[in-house]
Amino acid sequence: MKKMITDACAGSGVWYGNNDPRNVALRVKGVKQTNNTGEVRAVLQRATAVSPYVAMLTRSDSTYTIDGLCFHLRAWEDRGWIGVPNRTLFQVTAAKLRRHGNVVTFQWVKGHSGEVGNEEADKLAAIGASMEDNGLPDPELEIEDQFKINSAKLATMTQAMVYRGIKEQQGKCERDATEQNLDRIRASVTEVNGTAPSDAAIWRGMRNKDISRSARSFIWKATHKVYRLGNAWAGFGPEYASRVLCPKCGDTETMDHILLECGIPGRQNVWMLAEDMWRKKGYTWPSMSLGLILGCALYDPRDDENGRLPGAARLFRIIMSESAHLIWKLRCEQRIANGDDPDKWPSDDEIIGCWLYTINERLTLDRLATNPRRYGKKAIKKKIVLQTWSGTLDNEDALPRDWTMKPTGVLVGSDWIKRRPRGRHRVPH
């Protein structure tokens, strides 16, 4: 059995044998569709179709499904299914398997290892993901009373788990502003990746450890529109009227304006530096949007053979998040600390210095974090650090092959920076 996800559409495949009429490809129905949903749905399809009087052997490469049904099921039931993703599918599948009148066995097989059944199921799953409707009725999602568990064992509960259960019953209530930004992130990521991320994937991306903690906080708050900007000041009296408009451009100050439109020194320079560094790695700079900035952790660049580029994706997350956060910090310093005084605007050289310092700090942290003696299992793999920064360093040809342990002299290069005329308020073209 196999699953596949294509543009937020999950497909499942069940393969019995060559030219077997029971072979089936189906598209998973429902709003929340993930890889794991497709995996569990494939087992449910098999449990529904097979005769209850024969032994059932299911071979799959899905450790998620096998572990869930074989090892975690009792613990999930004891806690009342609180916090378990795909709980409905798991509950229905478990009930179907318990009604089976013969032995039920699962066997794990290694994926993409040439195992015929797994490869054929993979093909069926790909077909299912692209189907409009497979014509098969969905298995009944109602659970018989004898298999239904509506409560949790008090002895297994913790205060945190009880609280989570209460929150699940209350349901989520997203703010309109948050929903708007989630839709913008989804549209921007879909444009560059070709697939639409779920809300859960977007929030998970904002917690990506490749993004610094301060930048993660900024992205999270910007997505929720926590920062009071523009028209949010309109109802606070005439003394705050000046905060509605950008002092440089005269336009309403929004996060879009600050990060992508404002002519104040700093914004254009920072994005110029980020783009030049990205192009130095040999990649094409994507069209900028607020959605892509907030969803930068989800950007998935590929090579000519459609293979993933983990180093490039990691570098993009770093330079995009740090650059956006730096623009925000420069704006706050100018508006709050300097009182919008044009004479205190930073020069081009100061902005370049701030950006290089920020990026080199990340490079230094990466190098130090590769030390297994100090960080043990939490150490970053040298391979991913080398993939991330190679091609961007100063005098890289003179550095050793493994420069991660070099104590000094490893810095992001500045020879590629397009220098502007000296002085303040120079606007790059």
Coordinates of C-alpha atoms in Angstrom, one line a residue:
M1 CA 0.0 0.0 0.0
K2 CA 1.1 3.5 -0.7
K3 CA 0.1 7.2 -0.4
M4 CA 1.0 10.4 -2.3
I5 CA 0.2 14.0 -1.9
T6 CA -0.1 16.3 -4.9
D7 CA -1.1 20.0 -4.5
A8 CA -2.8 19.2 -1.2
C9 CA -4.6 16.2 -2.6
A10 CA -3.8 12.9 -1.0
G11 CA -3.9 9.6 -3.0
S12 CA -3.9 6.0 -1.8
G13 CA -3.0 2.8 -3.6
V14 CA -3.7 -0.8 -2.7
W15 CA -2.0 -3.4 -4.8
Y16 CA -2.8 -7.1 -4.5
G17 CA -0.9 -8.5 -7.6
N18 CA -0.4 -8.2 -11.3
N19 CA -3.7 -7.6 -13.1
D20 CA -5.6 -8.3 -9.9
P21 CA -9.1 -6.8 -10.2
R22 CA -8.9 -5.8 -6.6
N23 CA -6.1 -3.3 -7.2
V24 CA -7.4 0.2 -6.5
A25 CA -6.3 3.8 -6.7
L26 CA -8.3 6.3 -4.9
R27 CA -8.2 10.0 -4.0
V28 CA -8.7 10.8 -0.3
K29 CA -11.7 13.0 0.3
G30 CA -11.9 15.6 3.0
V31 CA -10.5 19.1 3.8
K32 CA -7.3 18.2 5.7
Q33 CA -5.2 15.9 3.4
T34 CA -1.7 15.0 4.3
N35 CA 0.7 12.1 3.5
N36 CA -0.3 10.5 6.8
T37 CA -4.0 10.7 5.8
G38 CA -3.3 8.9 2.6
E39 CA -1.4 6.2 4.5
V40 CA -4.1 5.4 7.0
R41 CA -6.8 5.7 4.3
A42 CA -5.1 2.9 2.3
V43 CA -5.3 0.5 5.3
L44 CA -8.9 1.4 5.8
Q45 CA -9.7 0.6 2.2
R46 CA -8.0 -2.8 2.5
A47 CA -9.8 -3.6 5.8
T48 CA -13.1 -2.7 4.2
A49 CA -12.6 -4.7 1.0
V50 CA -11.1 -7.9 2.3
S51 CA -13.2 -10.9 3.5
P52 CA -13.5 -11.0 7.3
Y53 CA -12.9 -14.8 7.2
V54 CA -9.4 -14.8 5.7
A55 CA -6.1 -13.9 7.3
M56 CA -5.1 -10.4 6.3
L57 CA -1.4 -9.5 5.7
T58 CA -0.7 -5.9 4.9
R59 CA 2.7 -4.8 3.7
S60 CA 3.5 -1.1 3.8
D61 CA 6.4 1.3 4.1
S62 CA 4.4 3.6 6.4
T63 CA 5.9 3.4 9.9
Y64 CA 3.4 6.1 10.9
T65 CA 0.4 3.8 10.2
I66 CA 1.9 0.6 11.4
D67 CA 3.2 2.1 14.7
G68 CA -0.1 3.8 15.3
L69 CA -2.2 0.7 14.9
C70 CA 0.2 -1.8 16.5
F71 CA 2.0 0.1 19.2
H72 CA 0.3 3.4 20.0
L73 CA -3.4 2.5 19.7
R74 CA -3.9 1.5 23.4
A75 CA -2.2 4.6 24.7
W76 CA -4.3 6.9 22.3
E77 CA -7.5 5.2 23.5
D78 CA -6.5 5.6 27.2
R79 CA -6.1 9.4 26.7
G80 CA -9.4 9.7 24.8
W81 CA -7.6 10.4 21.5
I82 CA -6.7 13.9 22.7
G83 CA -4.0 15.5 20.5
V84 CA -3.9 12.6 18.0
P85 CA -3.8 13.7 14.3
N86 CA -6.1 11.8 12.0
R87 CA -8.0 10.4 15.0
T88 CA -11.2 9.7 13.1
L89 CA -9.5 7.7 10.4
F90 CA -7.5 5.8 13.0
Q91 CA -10.6 5.1 15.1
V92 CA -12.6 3.8 12.1
T93 CA -9.7 1.7 10.8
A94 CA -9.1 0.2 14.3
A95 CA -12.8 -0.7 14.5
K96 CA -12.7 -2.3 11.1
L97 CA -9.7 -4.4 12.0
R98 CA -11.2 -5.5 15.3
R99 CA -14.3 -6.7 13.5
H100 CA -12.1 -8.9 11.3
G101 CA -12.7 -12.5 12.0
N102 CA -9.2 -13.8 11.4
V103 CA -5.5 -12.9 12.0
V104 CA -4.4 -9.4 11.1
T105 CA -0.7 -8.9 10.4
F106 CA 1.4 -5.9 9.4
Q107 CA 4.8 -6.1 7.7
W108 CA 7.0 -3.1 7.2
V109 CA 8.9 -2.9 3.9
K110 CA 11.6 -0.3 3.0
G111 CA 10.3 2.3 0.6
H112 CA 11.9 2.9 -2.9
S113 CA 14.1 -0.2 -2.5
G114 CA 12.8 -2.1 -5.6
E115 CA 10.1 -4.1 -3.7
V116 CA 7.6 -4.8 -6.4
G117 CA 4.4 -4.4 -4.3
N118 CA 5.5 -1.1 -2.8
E119 CA 6.5 0.3 -6.2
E120 CA 3.2 -0.7 -7.8
A121 CA 1.2 0.7 -4.9
D122 CA 3.2 3.9 -5.3
K123 CA 2.1 4.2 -8.9
L124 CA -1.5 3.6 -7.9
A125 CA -1.3 6.3 -5.3
A126 CA 0.0 8.8 -7.9
I127 CA -3.0 8.0 -10.1
G128 CA -5.3 8.4 -7.1
A129 CA -3.9 11.8 -6.2
S130 CA -4.6 13.1 -9.7
M131 CA -8.1 11.7 -9.9
E132 CA -11.2 13.9 -9.7
D133 CA -13.2 11.1 -8.1
N134 CA -12.4 7.4 -8.0
G135 CA -16.0 6.4 -8.0
L136 CA -15.7 4.3 -4.9
P137 CA -17.9 5.1 -1.9
D138 CA -16.1 6.2 1.2
P139 CA -16.1 3.6 4.0
E140 CA -18.7 4.3 6.7
L141 CA -17.0 6.6 9.2
E142 CA -19.5 5.6 11.9
I143 CA -18.1 3.4 14.7
E144 CA -20.1 0.7 16.3
D145 CA -20.9 1.3 19.9
Q146 CA -18.8 -1.7 21.1
F147 CA -15.7 -0.1 19.6
K148 CA -16.5 3.5 20.4
I149 CA -14.4 5.2 23.1
N150 CA -15.8 8.6 24.2
S151 CA -13.7 9.2 27.3
A152 CA -10.2 9.0 28.7
K153 CA -8.7 7.1 31.7
L154 CA -8.1 9.6 34.5
A155 CA -5.0 7.7 35.6
T156 CA -3.3 8.4 32.3
M157 CA -4.2 12.1 32.1
T158 CA -2.0 15.1 33.0
Q159 CA -3.2 18.7 33.5
A160 CA -1.7 19.7 30.2
M161 CA -3.5 16.9 28.4
V162 CA -6.8 17.8 30.1
Y163 CA -6.3 21.5 29.1
R164 CA -5.6 20.4 25.5
G165 CA -8.7 18.3 25.4
I166 CA -10.8 21.2 26.6
K167 CA -9.3 23.5 23.9
E168 CA -10.0 20.8 21.3
Q169 CA -13.7 20.7 22.3
Q170 CA -14.0 24.5 22.2
G171 CA -12.5 24.5 18.7
K172 CA -10.3 27.1 17.1
C173 CA -11.3 30.6 16.3
E174 CA -8.9 32.3 13.9
R175 CA -8.9 36.1 13.6
D176 CA -9.9 37.5 10.3
A177 CA -6.5 39.2 10.0
T178 CA -4.7 36.0 10.6
E179 CA -6.9 34.1 8.0
Q180 CA -6.1 36.8 5.4
N181 CA -2.3 36.4 6.0
L182 CA -2.5 32.6 5.9
D183 CA -4.3 32.8 2.6
R184 CA -1.6 35.2 1.3
I185 CA 1.2 32.8 2.5
R186 CA -0.6 29.9 0.9
A187 CA -0.9 31.7 -2.5
S188 CA 2.7 32.8 -2.5
V189 CA 4.1 29.4 -1.6
T190 CA 1.9 27.7 -4.1
E191 CA 3.2 30.0 -6.8
V192 CA 6.9 29.1 -6.1
N193 CA 6.5 25.5 -5.1
G194 CA 3.5 24.3 -7.2
T195 CA 1.8 22.8 -4.1
A196 CA -0.5 24.5 -1.5
P197 CA 0.6 24.1 2.1
S198 CA -2.0 23.5 4.9
D199 CA -2.5 25.8 7.8
A200 CA -0.7 23.3 10.0
A201 CA 2.3 23.3 7.6
I202 CA 2.4 27.1 7.6
W203 CA 2.5 27.3 11.4
R204 CA 5.0 24.5 11.6
G205 CA 7.2 26.4 9.2
M206 CA 7.3 29.4 11.4
R207 CA 8.8 27.3 14.2
N208 CA 11.6 26.1 11.9
K209 CA 14.9 26.0 13.8
D210 CA 16.8 27.4 10.8
I211 CA 15.1 30.7 11.6
S212 CA 16.4 32.6 14.6
R213 CA 14.2 32.9 17.6
S214 CA 13.8 36.7 17.2
A215 CA 13.0 36.4 13.5
R216 CA 10.5 33.6 14.3
S217 CA 8.8 35.9 16.8
F218 CA 8.6 38.7 14.2
I219 CA 7.1 36.4 11.5
W220 CA 4.6 35.0 13.9
K221 CA 3.5 38.5 15.1
A222 CA 3.4 39.8 11.6
T223 CA 1.2 36.9 10.5
H224 CA -1.3 37.7 13.3
K225 CA -1.0 41.4 12.6
V226 CA 0.0 42.0 16.2
Y227 CA 2.0 45.2 15.4
R228 CA -0.1 48.3 15.5
L229 CA 0.5 50.0 12.2
G230 CA -1.3 52.5 9.9
N231 CA -5.0 52.8 10.4
A232 CA -4.8 51.0 13.8
W233 CA -3.7 54.4 15.2
A234 CA -6.6 56.3 13.6
G235 CA -8.9 56.0 16.6
F236 CA -6.4 57.1 19.3
G237 CA -6.8 60.8 18.9
P238 CA -5.1 63.6 16.9
E239 CA -1.8 63.3 18.8
Y240 CA -1.3 59.9 17.2
A241 CA -2.4 60.9 13.7
S242 CA 1.2 61.1 12.5
R243 CA 1.6 57.4 13.1
V244 CA -0.9 56.4 10.5
L245 CA 1.2 57.6 7.5
C246 CA 4.8 56.7 6.5
P247 CA 6.9 59.9 7.2
K248 CA 9.0 59.2 4.1
C249 CA 6.3 58.3 1.5
G250 CA 3.1 59.7 2.9
D251 CA 1.3 56.4 2.3
T252 CA -0.6 54.4 5.0
E253 CA 2.0 52.4 6.9
T254 CA 1.4 48.7 6.6
M255 CA 3.7 45.7 6.9
D256 CA 3.6 45.4 3.1
H257 CA 4.7 49.1 2.8
I258 CA 7.5 48.7 5.4
L259 CA 9.0 45.5 3.9
L260 CA 8.3 45.9 0.2
E261 CA 7.4 49.5 -0.8
C262 CA 8.9 52.2 1.4
G263 CA 11.6 54.4 0.0
I264 CA 13.2 54.9 3.4
P265 CA 17.0 54.1 3.4
G266 CA 17.6 50.5 4.4
R267 CA 14.8 48.5 2.8
Q268 CA 16.0 48.6 -0.8
N269 CA 19.6 48.1 0.3
V270 CA 18.8 45.0 2.4
W271 CA 16.8 43.3 -0.3
M272 CA 19.5 44.1 -2.8
L273 CA 22.1 42.4 -0.6
A274 CA 19.8 39.4 0.0
E275 CA 19.1 39.0 -3.7
D276 CA 22.8 39.4 -4.7
M277 CA 23.8 36.7 -2.2
W278 CA 21.1 34.3 -3.5
R279 CA 22.2 34.9 -7.1
K280 CA 25.8 34.3 -6.1
K281 CA 24.8 30.7 -5.2
G282 CA 23.5 30.4 -8.8
Y283 CA 19.7 30.5 -8.1
T284 CA 16.9 32.8 -9.4
W285 CA 15.5 35.2 -7.0
P286 CA 11.7 34.7 -6.7
S287 CA 9.1 37.5 -7.0
M288 CA 8.9 39.1 -3.6
S289 CA 5.6 39.3 -1.6
L290 CA 4.6 39.5 2.0
G291 CA 3.2 36.0 1.8
L292 CA 6.6 34.6 0.7
I293 CA 8.4 36.5 3.4
L294 CA 6.1 35.2 6.1
G295 CA 6.2 31.7 4.5
C296 CA 9.9 31.6 3.7
A297 CA 10.4 28.4 5.7
L298 CA 8.2 26.5 3.1
Y299 CA 10.2 27.5 0.0
D300 CA 11.3 24.3 -1.7
P301 CA 13.9 25.0 -4.5
R302 CA 14.7 22.1 -6.8
D303 CA 17.5 21.3 -9.2
D304 CA 17.1 20.5 -12.9
E305 CA 16.1 16.9 -12.1
N306 CA 13.5 18.1 -9.6
G307 CA 15.6 17.0 -6.7
R308 CA 15.4 18.9 -3.4
L309 CA 18.2 21.3 -2.5
P310 CA 18.2 21.3 1.3
G311 CA 21.2 23.7 1.6
A312 CA 19.6 26.2 -0.7
A313 CA 16.3 26.0 1.1
R314 CA 18.0 26.6 4.4
L315 CA 20.0 29.6 3.1
F316 CA 16.8 31.1 1.7
R317 CA 15.1 30.7 5.1
I318 CA 18.0 32.4 6.8
I319 CA 18.6 35.4 4.5
M320 CA 14.8 36.0 3.9
S321 CA 13.9 36.0 7.6
E322 CA 16.9 37.9 8.8
S323 CA 16.6 40.5 6.1
A324 CA 12.9 41.1 6.8
H325 CA 13.6 41.3 10.5
L326 CA 16.5 43.7 10.0
I327 CA 14.3 46.1 7.9
W328 CA 11.7 46.0 10.7
K329 CA 14.4 46.8 13.3
L330 CA 15.8 49.7 11.2
R331 CA 12.2 51.1 10.8
C332 CA 11.5 50.9 14.6
E333 CA 14.9 52.5 15.4
Q334 CA 14.1 55.3 13.0
R335 CA 10.5 55.9 14.1
I336 CA 10.8 55.3 17.8
A337 CA 14.4 55.9 18.9
N338 CA 15.3 58.7 16.4
G339 CA 11.9 60.3 16.2
D340 CA 11.7 60.2 12.4
D341 CA 14.6 62.6 12.2
P342 CA 15.9 62.4 8.5
D343 CA 19.4 63.5 9.7
K344 CA 19.7 60.2 11.7
W345 CA 18.9 57.9 8.8
P346 CA 21.7 55.3 8.4
S347 CA 24.1 55.5 5.5
D348 CA 24.4 52.8 2.9
D349 CA 27.7 51.6 4.4
E350 CA 26.0 51.4 7.9
I351 CA 23.2 49.3 6.4
I352 CA 25.6 47.0 4.6
G353 CA 27.6 46.6 7.8
C354 CA 24.4 45.7 9.8
W355 CA 23.3 43.2 7.2
L356 CA 26.8 41.5 6.9
Y357 CA 27.1 41.4 10.7
T358 CA 23.7 39.7 11.0
I359 CA 24.4 37.1 8.3
N360 CA 27.9 36.4 9.6
E361 CA 26.5 35.9 13.1
R362 CA 24.3 33.1 11.7
L363 CA 27.3 31.6 9.9
T364 CA 29.3 31.6 13.1
L365 CA 26.5 30.0 15.0
D366 CA 26.2 27.3 12.3
R367 CA 29.9 26.6 12.5
L368 CA 29.9 26.3 16.3
A369 CA 26.8 24.2 16.3
T370 CA 28.5 21.4 14.2
N371 CA 30.6 20.5 17.2
P372 CA 29.4 17.0 18.4
R373 CA 31.5 17.1 21.5
R374 CA 29.7 20.1 22.8
Y375 CA 26.2 19.6 21.4
G376 CA 26.0 15.8 21.1
K377 CA 22.9 14.6 19.1
K378 CA 21.7 18.2 18.8
A379 CA 24.7 19.2 16.7
I380 CA 24.0 20.3 13.2
K381 CA 25.4 18.0 10.5
K382 CA 28.5 19.5 8.8
K383 CA 27.1 18.5 5.4
I384 CA 24.1 20.7 5.6
V385 CA 26.1 23.7 6.9
L386 CA 28.6 23.3 4.0
Q387 CA 25.7 23.0 1.5
T388 CA 24.1 26.1 3.0
W389 CA 27.0 28.5 2.9
S390 CA 29.4 27.2 0.2
G391 CA 29.6 29.7 -2.7
T392 CA 29.0 32.7 -0.5
L393 CA 32.2 32.9 1.6
D394 CA 35.1 35.4 1.4
N395 CA 38.2 33.9 -0.2
E396 CA 36.5 30.6 -0.3
D397 CA 39.1 29.0 -2.6
A398 CA 41.7 29.5 0.1
L399 CA 39.7 27.9 2.8
P400 CA 40.1 24.2 3.8
R401 CA 37.6 21.7 2.4
D402 CA 35.9 21.5 5.9
W403 CA 36.0 25.0 7.1
T404 CA 33.4 24.5 9.9
M405 CA 36.1 23.9 12.5
K406 CA 38.3 26.8 11.4
P407 CA 38.4 29.2 14.4
T408 CA 38.6 32.5 12.4
G409 CA 38.5 33.9 8.9
V410 CA 35.3 32.3 7.7
L411 CA 33.0 35.1 6.7
V412 CA 30.3 35.7 4.2
G413 CA 32.0 37.5 1.3
S414 CA 31.5 41.1 0.5
D415 CA 33.3 41.3 -2.9
W416 CA 30.0 40.8 -4.7
I417 CA 28.2 43.7 -3.0
K418 CA 27.2 46.4 -5.4
R419 CA 28.7 49.4 -3.8
R420 CA 26.8 52.7 -4.0
P421 CA 28.3 56.2 -3.8
R422 CA 29.3 57.2 -0.3
G423 CA 26.9 59.3 1.7
R424 CA 23.5 59.1 3.2
H425 CA 20.1 58.6 1.5
R426 CA 21.5 56.9 -1.6
V427 CA 18.6 55.0 -3.3
P428 CA 19.8 51.9 -5.2
H429 CA 18.5 51.5 -8.8

